[in-house]
XYZ file of C-alpha atoms in Angstrom:
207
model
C 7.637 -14.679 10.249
C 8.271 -11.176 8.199
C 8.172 -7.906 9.174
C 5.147 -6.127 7.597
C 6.502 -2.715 6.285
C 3.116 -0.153 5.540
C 4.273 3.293 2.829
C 1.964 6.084 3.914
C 0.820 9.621 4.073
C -0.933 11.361 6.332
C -3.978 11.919 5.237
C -4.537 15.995 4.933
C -6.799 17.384 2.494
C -4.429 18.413 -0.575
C -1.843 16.271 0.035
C -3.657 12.672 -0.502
C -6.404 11.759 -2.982
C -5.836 14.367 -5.304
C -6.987 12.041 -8.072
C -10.729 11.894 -6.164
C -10.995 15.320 -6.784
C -13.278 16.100 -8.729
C -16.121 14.874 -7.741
C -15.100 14.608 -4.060
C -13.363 18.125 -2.580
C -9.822 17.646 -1.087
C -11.268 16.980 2.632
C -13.873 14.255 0.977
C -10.383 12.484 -0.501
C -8.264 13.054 2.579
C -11.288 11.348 4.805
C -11.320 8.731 1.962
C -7.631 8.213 2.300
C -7.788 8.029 6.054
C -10.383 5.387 5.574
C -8.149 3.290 3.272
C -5.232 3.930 5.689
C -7.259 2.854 8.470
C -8.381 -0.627 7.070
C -4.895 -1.331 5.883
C -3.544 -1.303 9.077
C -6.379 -3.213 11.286
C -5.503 -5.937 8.213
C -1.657 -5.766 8.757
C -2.380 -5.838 12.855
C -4.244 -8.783 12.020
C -1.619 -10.481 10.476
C 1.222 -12.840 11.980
C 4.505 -10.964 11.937
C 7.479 -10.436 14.236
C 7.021 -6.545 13.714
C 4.471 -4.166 12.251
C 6.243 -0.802 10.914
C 4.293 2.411 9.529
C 7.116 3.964 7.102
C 4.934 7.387 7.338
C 5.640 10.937 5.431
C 4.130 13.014 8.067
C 2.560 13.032 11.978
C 0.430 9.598 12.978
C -3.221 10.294 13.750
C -5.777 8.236 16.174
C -6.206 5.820 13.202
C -2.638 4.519 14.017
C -3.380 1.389 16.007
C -1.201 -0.138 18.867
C 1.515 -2.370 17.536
C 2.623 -0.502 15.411
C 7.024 0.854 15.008
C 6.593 3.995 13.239
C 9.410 4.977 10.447
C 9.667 8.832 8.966
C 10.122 8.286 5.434
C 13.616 9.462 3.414
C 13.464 12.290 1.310
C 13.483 11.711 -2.077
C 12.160 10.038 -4.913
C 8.955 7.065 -4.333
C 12.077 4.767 -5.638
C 14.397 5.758 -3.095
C 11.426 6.111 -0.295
C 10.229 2.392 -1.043
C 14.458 1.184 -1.069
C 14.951 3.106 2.228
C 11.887 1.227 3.818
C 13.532 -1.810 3.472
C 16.941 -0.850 4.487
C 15.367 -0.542 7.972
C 14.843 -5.104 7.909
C 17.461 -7.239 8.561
C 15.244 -10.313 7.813
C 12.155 -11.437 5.597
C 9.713 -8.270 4.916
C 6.716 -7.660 3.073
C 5.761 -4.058 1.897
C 1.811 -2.569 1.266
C 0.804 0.425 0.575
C -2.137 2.419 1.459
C -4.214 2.158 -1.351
C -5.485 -1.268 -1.546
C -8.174 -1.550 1.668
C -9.611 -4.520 0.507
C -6.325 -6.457 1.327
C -6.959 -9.707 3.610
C -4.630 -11.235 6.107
C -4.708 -13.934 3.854
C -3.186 -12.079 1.167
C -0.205 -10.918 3.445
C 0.393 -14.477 5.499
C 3.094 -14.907 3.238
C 6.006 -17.930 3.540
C 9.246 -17.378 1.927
C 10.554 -20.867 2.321
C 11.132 -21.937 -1.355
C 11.459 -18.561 -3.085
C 13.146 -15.346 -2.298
C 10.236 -12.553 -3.365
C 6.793 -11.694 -3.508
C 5.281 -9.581 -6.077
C 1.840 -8.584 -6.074
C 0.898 -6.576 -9.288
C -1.957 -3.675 -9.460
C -4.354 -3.062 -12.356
C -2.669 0.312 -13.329
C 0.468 -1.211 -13.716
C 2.312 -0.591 -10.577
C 2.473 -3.057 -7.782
C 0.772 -2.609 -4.765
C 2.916 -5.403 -2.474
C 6.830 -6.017 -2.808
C 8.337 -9.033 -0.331
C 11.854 -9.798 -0.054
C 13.472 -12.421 1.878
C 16.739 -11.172 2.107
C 15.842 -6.830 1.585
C 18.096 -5.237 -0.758
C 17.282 -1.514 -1.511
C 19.116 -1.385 -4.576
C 16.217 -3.699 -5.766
C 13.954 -0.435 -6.353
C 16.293 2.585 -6.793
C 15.880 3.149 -10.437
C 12.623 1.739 -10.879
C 10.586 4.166 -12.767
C 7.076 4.999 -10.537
C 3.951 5.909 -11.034
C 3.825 4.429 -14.589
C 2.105 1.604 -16.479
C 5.738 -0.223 -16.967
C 6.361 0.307 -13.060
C 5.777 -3.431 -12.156
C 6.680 -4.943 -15.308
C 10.106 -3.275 -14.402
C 10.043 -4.062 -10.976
C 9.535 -7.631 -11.396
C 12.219 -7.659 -14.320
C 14.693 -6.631 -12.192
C 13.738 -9.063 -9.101
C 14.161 -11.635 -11.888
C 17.051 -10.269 -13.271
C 18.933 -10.330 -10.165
C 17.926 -14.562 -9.326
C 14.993 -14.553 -7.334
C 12.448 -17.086 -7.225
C 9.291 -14.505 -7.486
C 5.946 -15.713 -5.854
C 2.985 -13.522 -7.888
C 0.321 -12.531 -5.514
C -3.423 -11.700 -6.945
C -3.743 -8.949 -8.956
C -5.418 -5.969 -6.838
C -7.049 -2.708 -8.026
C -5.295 0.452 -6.153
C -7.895 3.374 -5.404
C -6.784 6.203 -7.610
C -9.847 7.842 -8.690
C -14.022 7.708 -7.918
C -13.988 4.596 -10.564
C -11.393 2.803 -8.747
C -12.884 3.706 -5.204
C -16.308 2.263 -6.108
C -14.944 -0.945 -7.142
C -12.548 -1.069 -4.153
C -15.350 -0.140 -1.937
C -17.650 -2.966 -3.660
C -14.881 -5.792 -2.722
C -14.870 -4.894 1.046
C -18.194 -3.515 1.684
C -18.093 -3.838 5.381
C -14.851 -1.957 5.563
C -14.219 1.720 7.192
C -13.858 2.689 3.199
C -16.852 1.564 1.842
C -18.656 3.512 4.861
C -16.752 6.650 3.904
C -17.442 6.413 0.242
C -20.869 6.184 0.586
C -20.813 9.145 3.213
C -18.655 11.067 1.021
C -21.056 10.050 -1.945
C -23.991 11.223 -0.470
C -22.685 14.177 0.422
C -22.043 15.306 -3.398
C -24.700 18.056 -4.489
C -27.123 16.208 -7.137
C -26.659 16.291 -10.974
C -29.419 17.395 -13.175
């Protein structure tokens, strides 16, 4: 079995979300982001692994279940951050972030017999799950972020180095109000959906 790595923030209004804002304020996208955070790791609790570790840029919160090994993250670039979160493995891990609630323990079971990586591509171009058999940081560093080439160049360079690459589906990260509604519709009876529609309702009416 894998270790199951989870990237985080803590979710504080200003520092999370900022994309949700407008039409949600920076608490309504914190509370959203704590949602997300919070059905990410009941899934990843949920699923086999020898151990469960938060790699967390700031202070856990009661959403932090038991189980859980928890990681301050490196300082640095999301490149180095996501390379330094492996170099705390010394066998098969898996790594998630925090924007993709509607991830299943299905989607995480994952078997490395017969290949070396797991790549799980997002809409916007990034990825939103990296597993390696065998974690080598210097995998990531370099990898440019937060663009639409990100996991194109990811996955070029996990190919580029020999690795049998396993694609997992295709999920859509929650960036903005679009991307939380359609997130929200996938896992309706999530913590997420429940705090969209709160937060949703809670936004004065348009003329």
């Amino acid at each position: 079995m894998t270790t199951l790595l989870v990237i985080a923030k803590e979710p504080r209004p200003g520092r999370v979300k900022t994309r949700l804002c407008p039409p949600f304020s920076p608490a309504q996208a914190a509370a959203l982001a704590e949602a997300a955070l919070t059905d990410t790791l009941r899934t990843v609790a949920a699923t086999p692994a020898d151990r469960r570790v938060l790699v967390l840029d700031g202070t856990p919160g009661p959403w932090l279940p038991p189980g859980f090994d928890v990681v301050a993250q490196c300082t640095g670039a999301l490149d180095a951050r996501l390379a330094d979160a492996f170099a705390h493995c010394t066998g098969p891990a898996l790594l998630i972030g925090m924007d993709t609630p509607q991830v299943t323990p299905e989607l995480l079971d994952v078997d490395f017999t017969g290949c070396d990586a797991y790549f799980g591509p997002a809409e916007d171009g990034g990825f939103w799950a990296l597993g390696l058999a065998r974690p080598e940081p210097a995998l990531l560093r370099g990898v440019p972020m937060s663009t639409p080439r990100t996991g194109a160049v990811q996955r070029a360079r996990l190919s580029a180095a020999g690795l049998r690459v396993r694609d997992l589906p295709r999920l859509r990260d929650v960036d903005t109000a679009a991307d939380a509604r359609a997130v929200a519709a996938l896992a309706p009876h999530g913590t997420f959906a429940a705090r969209l529609a709160d937060c949703r309702a809670a936004l004065p009416e348009t003329p």
